[in-house]
Coordinates of C-alpha atoms in Angstrom, one line a residue:
M1 CA -86.1 -56.6 8.5
G2 CA -82.5 -57.0 9.3
R3 CA -81.5 -55.4 6.0
R4 CA -83.9 -52.4 6.6
M5 CA -82.3 -51.9 10.0
V6 CA -78.9 -51.8 8.5
L7 CA -79.9 -49.3 5.9
L8 CA -81.6 -47.2 8.6
V9 CA -78.4 -47.2 10.8
V10 CA -76.3 -46.3 7.8
A11 CA -78.6 -43.4 6.9
V12 CA -78.5 -42.1 10.5
V13 CA -74.7 -42.3 10.5
M14 CA -74.5 -40.5 7.2
A15 CA -76.8 -37.8 8.5
V16 CA -74.8 -37.3 11.6
L17 CA -71.6 -37.1 9.6
G18 CA -73.1 -34.7 7.2
A19 CA -74.4 -32.5 10.0
G20 CA -70.9 -32.6 11.6
L21 CA -69.2 -31.6 8.3
V22 CA -71.7 -28.7 7.8
Y23 CA -71.1 -27.5 11.4
A24 CA -67.3 -27.7 11.0
Y25 CA -67.5 -25.8 7.7
A26 CA -69.7 -23.1 9.2
Q27 CA -67.5 -22.8 12.2
G28 CA -64.4 -22.5 10.0
A29 CA -66.1 -19.8 7.9
E30 CA -67.1 -17.9 11.0
D31 CA -63.5 -18.1 12.3
R32 CA -62.2 -16.9 8.9
A33 CA -64.7 -14.1 8.9
A34 CA -63.6 -13.1 12.4
D35 CA -60.0 -13.1 11.3
D36 CA -60.8 -10.9 8.3
Y37 CA -62.5 -8.4 10.7
D38 CA -59.7 -8.3 13.2
T39 CA -57.8 -5.0 12.7
V40 CA -54.1 -4.1 12.6
E41 CA -52.4 -0.7 12.5
V42 CA -50.8 0.4 9.3
L43 CA -49.5 3.6 7.8
V44 CA -52.2 5.2 5.6
A45 CA -52.3 8.5 3.5
R46 CA -54.7 11.0 5.0
D47 CA -54.4 13.4 2.1
E48 CA -53.3 13.1 -1.5
L49 CA -49.5 13.0 -1.8
A50 CA -48.0 14.3 -5.0
P51 CA -44.9 12.6 -6.5
G52 CA -41.8 13.9 -4.6
T53 CA -43.5 14.4 -1.3
D54 CA -41.1 13.8 1.6
F55 CA -42.3 11.0 3.9
R56 CA -41.0 12.5 7.1
Q57 CA -42.6 15.9 6.4
A58 CA -45.9 14.3 5.5
L59 CA -45.8 12.2 8.7
D60 CA -45.0 15.3 10.8
E61 CA -47.9 17.1 9.2
Q62 CA -50.2 14.1 9.9
R63 CA -50.8 13.7 6.2
I64 CA -49.6 10.1 6.8
R65 CA -50.8 8.4 10.0
L66 CA -51.4 5.1 11.7
V67 CA -54.9 3.7 11.0
E68 CA -56.5 0.4 12.2
V69 CA -57.4 -1.6 9.1
P70 CA -59.3 -5.0 8.9
N71 CA -57.0 -7.9 8.0
G72 CA -59.3 -8.6 5.1
V73 CA -58.3 -5.4 3.3
L74 CA -54.5 -5.4 4.0
I75 CA -52.3 -5.1 1.0
E76 CA -49.0 -6.8 0.6
G77 CA -46.2 -4.6 1.9
S78 CA -48.3 -2.5 4.3
T79 CA -46.7 -1.7 7.6
A80 CA -46.8 0.3 10.8
D81 CA -43.1 0.9 10.8
N82 CA -42.0 4.2 9.4
R83 CA -38.3 3.5 9.6
P84 CA -37.9 2.0 6.1
F85 CA -39.3 5.3 4.6
E86 CA -37.1 7.8 6.4
G87 CA -35.3 10.0 3.9
Q88 CA -37.5 8.9 1.1
V89 CA -40.1 10.6 -1.1
S90 CA -43.2 9.3 -2.9
L91 CA -42.5 8.1 -6.4
T92 CA -46.0 8.4 -7.6
T93 CA -49.3 10.0 -6.6
I94 CA -50.7 8.4 -3.4
Y95 CA -54.4 8.9 -2.8
P96 CA -56.3 9.5 0.5
G97 CA -56.9 6.2 2.3
E98 CA -54.2 4.4 0.4
Q99 CA -51.9 2.2 2.5
I100 CA -48.2 3.1 2.5
I101 CA -46.0 0.5 0.9
A102 CA -42.3 0.5 0.1
D103 CA -42.8 0.1 -3.7
K104 CA -44.2 3.7 -3.9
F105 CA -41.3 5.4 -2.0
G106 CA -37.7 5.9 -2.9
A107 CA -34.9 8.4 -3.3
T108 CA -35.5 11.8 -4.8
E109 CA -33.5 11.1 -7.9
D110 CA -35.8 8.1 -8.6
V111 CA -38.8 10.4 -9.1
D112 CA -39.7 11.0 -12.7
A113 CA -39.4 14.7 -13.2
V114 CA -42.4 14.6 -15.6
D115 CA -44.6 13.5 -12.7
L116 CA -43.6 16.3 -10.4
L117 CA -45.4 19.0 -12.3
P118 CA -48.8 18.8 -13.9
I119 CA -47.7 20.3 -17.2
P120 CA -50.6 20.7 -19.7
Q121 CA -50.4 18.8 -22.9
G122 CA -48.3 20.6 -25.6
M123 CA -46.7 23.1 -23.1
I124 CA -43.5 23.3 -21.2
A125 CA -42.4 24.5 -17.7
V126 CA -40.3 27.7 -17.4
A127 CA -39.1 29.2 -14.1
V128 CA -39.0 33.0 -13.5
E129 CA -37.3 34.8 -10.6
L130 CA -39.4 37.4 -8.9
S131 CA -39.4 39.4 -5.7
D132 CA -42.2 39.0 -3.2
T133 CA -43.9 42.2 -4.5
G134 CA -43.4 41.0 -8.1
R135 CA -45.3 37.8 -7.3
V136 CA -48.1 39.4 -5.3
G137 CA -46.7 38.5 -1.9
S138 CA -47.4 35.0 -0.7
F139 CA -50.8 34.8 -2.4
T140 CA -49.4 33.2 -5.6
Q141 CA -49.5 29.4 -5.2
P142 CA -49.4 26.3 -7.5
G143 CA -52.6 26.4 -9.5
S144 CA -52.9 30.2 -9.4
R145 CA -53.5 32.1 -12.6
V146 CA -51.4 35.2 -13.3
A147 CA -51.1 38.1 -15.7
V148 CA -47.5 38.9 -16.7
F149 CA -46.2 42.5 -16.8
V150 CA -42.9 43.9 -18.0
T151 CA -41.4 47.3 -17.3
S152 CA -38.1 49.1 -17.7
A153 CA -35.5 48.8 -14.9
S154 CA -34.7 52.5 -15.5
Q155 CA -37.6 54.8 -14.6
D156 CA -36.0 58.1 -15.7
G157 CA -37.8 60.4 -18.0
G158 CA -41.3 60.3 -19.4
E159 CA -43.8 63.1 -19.7
D160 CA -44.9 62.8 -16.1
G161 CA -41.4 62.0 -14.8
L162 CA -42.5 58.4 -13.8
G163 CA -40.6 56.7 -16.5
E164 CA -41.8 53.9 -18.8
P165 CA -45.2 52.4 -17.7
A166 CA -45.5 48.7 -17.2
R167 CA -47.1 46.7 -20.0
L168 CA -49.2 43.6 -19.8
I169 CA -47.7 40.9 -22.1
Y170 CA -49.5 37.8 -21.1
P171 CA -53.0 38.0 -19.7
D172 CA -53.4 34.5 -18.3
M173 CA -50.8 31.9 -17.3
Q174 CA -50.9 28.9 -15.0
V175 CA -48.5 28.7 -12.1
L176 CA -47.2 25.1 -11.7
G177 CA -44.9 25.5 -8.8
V178 CA -43.5 28.0 -6.3
G179 CA -40.0 27.8 -4.8
S180 CA -37.2 30.0 -3.6
R181 CA -33.4 30.3 -3.6
T182 CA -31.0 32.4 -1.5
L183 CA -28.7 34.9 -3.1
P184 CA -25.2 35.0 -1.6
R185 CA -24.1 37.9 0.6
S186 CA -23.2 41.0 -1.4
E187 CA -20.1 43.2 -1.0
A188 CA -22.3 46.2 -1.6
V189 CA -23.1 48.6 1.3
G190 CA -26.7 49.0 2.5
P191 CA -28.4 52.2 3.7
D192 CA -27.0 51.7 7.2
G193 CA -23.4 51.5 5.9
G194 CA -23.2 47.8 6.6
P195 CA -22.8 45.0 4.0
I196 CA -26.0 43.7 2.4
G197 CA -26.8 40.2 3.7
E198 CA -28.2 37.2 2.0
T199 CA -31.5 37.7 0.3
S200 CA -34.1 35.3 -1.1
V201 CA -35.9 35.4 -4.4
T202 CA -39.0 33.5 -5.4
L203 CA -39.0 31.1 -8.3
L204 CA -42.3 30.7 -10.1
T205 CA -42.7 27.9 -12.6
L206 CA -45.2 28.6 -15.4
A207 CA -46.9 26.5 -18.0
V208 CA -46.0 28.2 -21.3
T209 CA -45.8 27.5 -25.0
Q210 CA -42.4 27.5 -26.7
E211 CA -42.8 31.0 -28.0
Q212 CA -43.9 32.3 -24.6
G213 CA -41.0 30.6 -22.9
E214 CA -38.5 32.1 -25.4
R215 CA -39.8 35.6 -24.7
L216 CA -40.0 35.2 -20.9
I217 CA -36.4 33.8 -20.8
A218 CA -35.1 36.7 -22.9
L219 CA -36.9 39.3 -20.7
Q220 CA -35.6 37.6 -17.6
N221 CA -32.0 37.8 -18.8
N222 CA -32.3 41.4 -19.9
P223 CA -31.0 43.7 -17.1
E224 CA -33.0 46.6 -18.6
K225 CA -36.3 44.8 -18.0
I226 CA -38.3 43.8 -14.9
L227 CA -41.0 41.1 -14.8
A228 CA -44.0 41.2 -12.4
F229 CA -47.1 39.1 -12.0
G230 CA -50.6 40.1 -11.3
L231 CA -52.9 37.5 -9.6
R232 CA -56.1 37.0 -11.5
N233 CA -59.2 34.9 -11.5
S234 CA -61.8 33.8 -14.0
V235 CA -63.6 37.2 -14.0
S236 CA -60.5 39.4 -14.1
D237 CA -60.6 41.9 -17.0
V238 CA -57.2 42.1 -18.6
V239 CA -56.2 42.9 -22.1
P240 CA -52.6 42.7 -23.5
S241 CA -50.9 46.1 -24.1
P242 CA -49.6 47.1 -27.5
D243 CA -46.4 45.1 -28.3
P244 CA -43.4 47.4 -29.0
E245 CA -40.0 46.0 -29.1
D246 CA -38.9 44.5 -25.8

């Protein structure tokens, strides 16, 4: 009888200890879960940021903003402090909802130029200078499709007195980028008798084959020729003109 009592007491003690351990584990798991669901503010991309995107500009445009994120999904290096990123640009594509970390930002010169433009396989990027009218105003943007025309800089002569007509040389090209540069003040005199001030020209970067690039560069550098673009879409009906000597 005494031995049975001892075994019973031992069993009760073990059961109590087991229950205590289970409770302690469950309580710890609950606390850990609560910690995982506690939130903290970190910088997060709202929109997709292409390589070379300026951090300050993206922040001012609210493309990067502070978001409360559960502790359980924080990644190493995430922060709410924008100061380390000032003056830096994204080094790679950053996707919507991605937390901002230092490893993905750096100086402009650290960006791989190949990543800045989505150049199709087998093609190269060539920049062409155009006026606003030559690029269809402000409607031509990265991703646009354009038809390329060339005409003579001199419009004297011709049967109707209008000079040489423009010719379509490339019916469909992809615009990779749009930029601008300022031309210095000219010493020439404008219509009002005053000096011509600084002017801006648009730089359109196109995806081209080597042969197309060679031809566009030659036309661009020929003072007797003028290039112009026509904005097009998938249903535009354009056919290249006959190909006389440029």
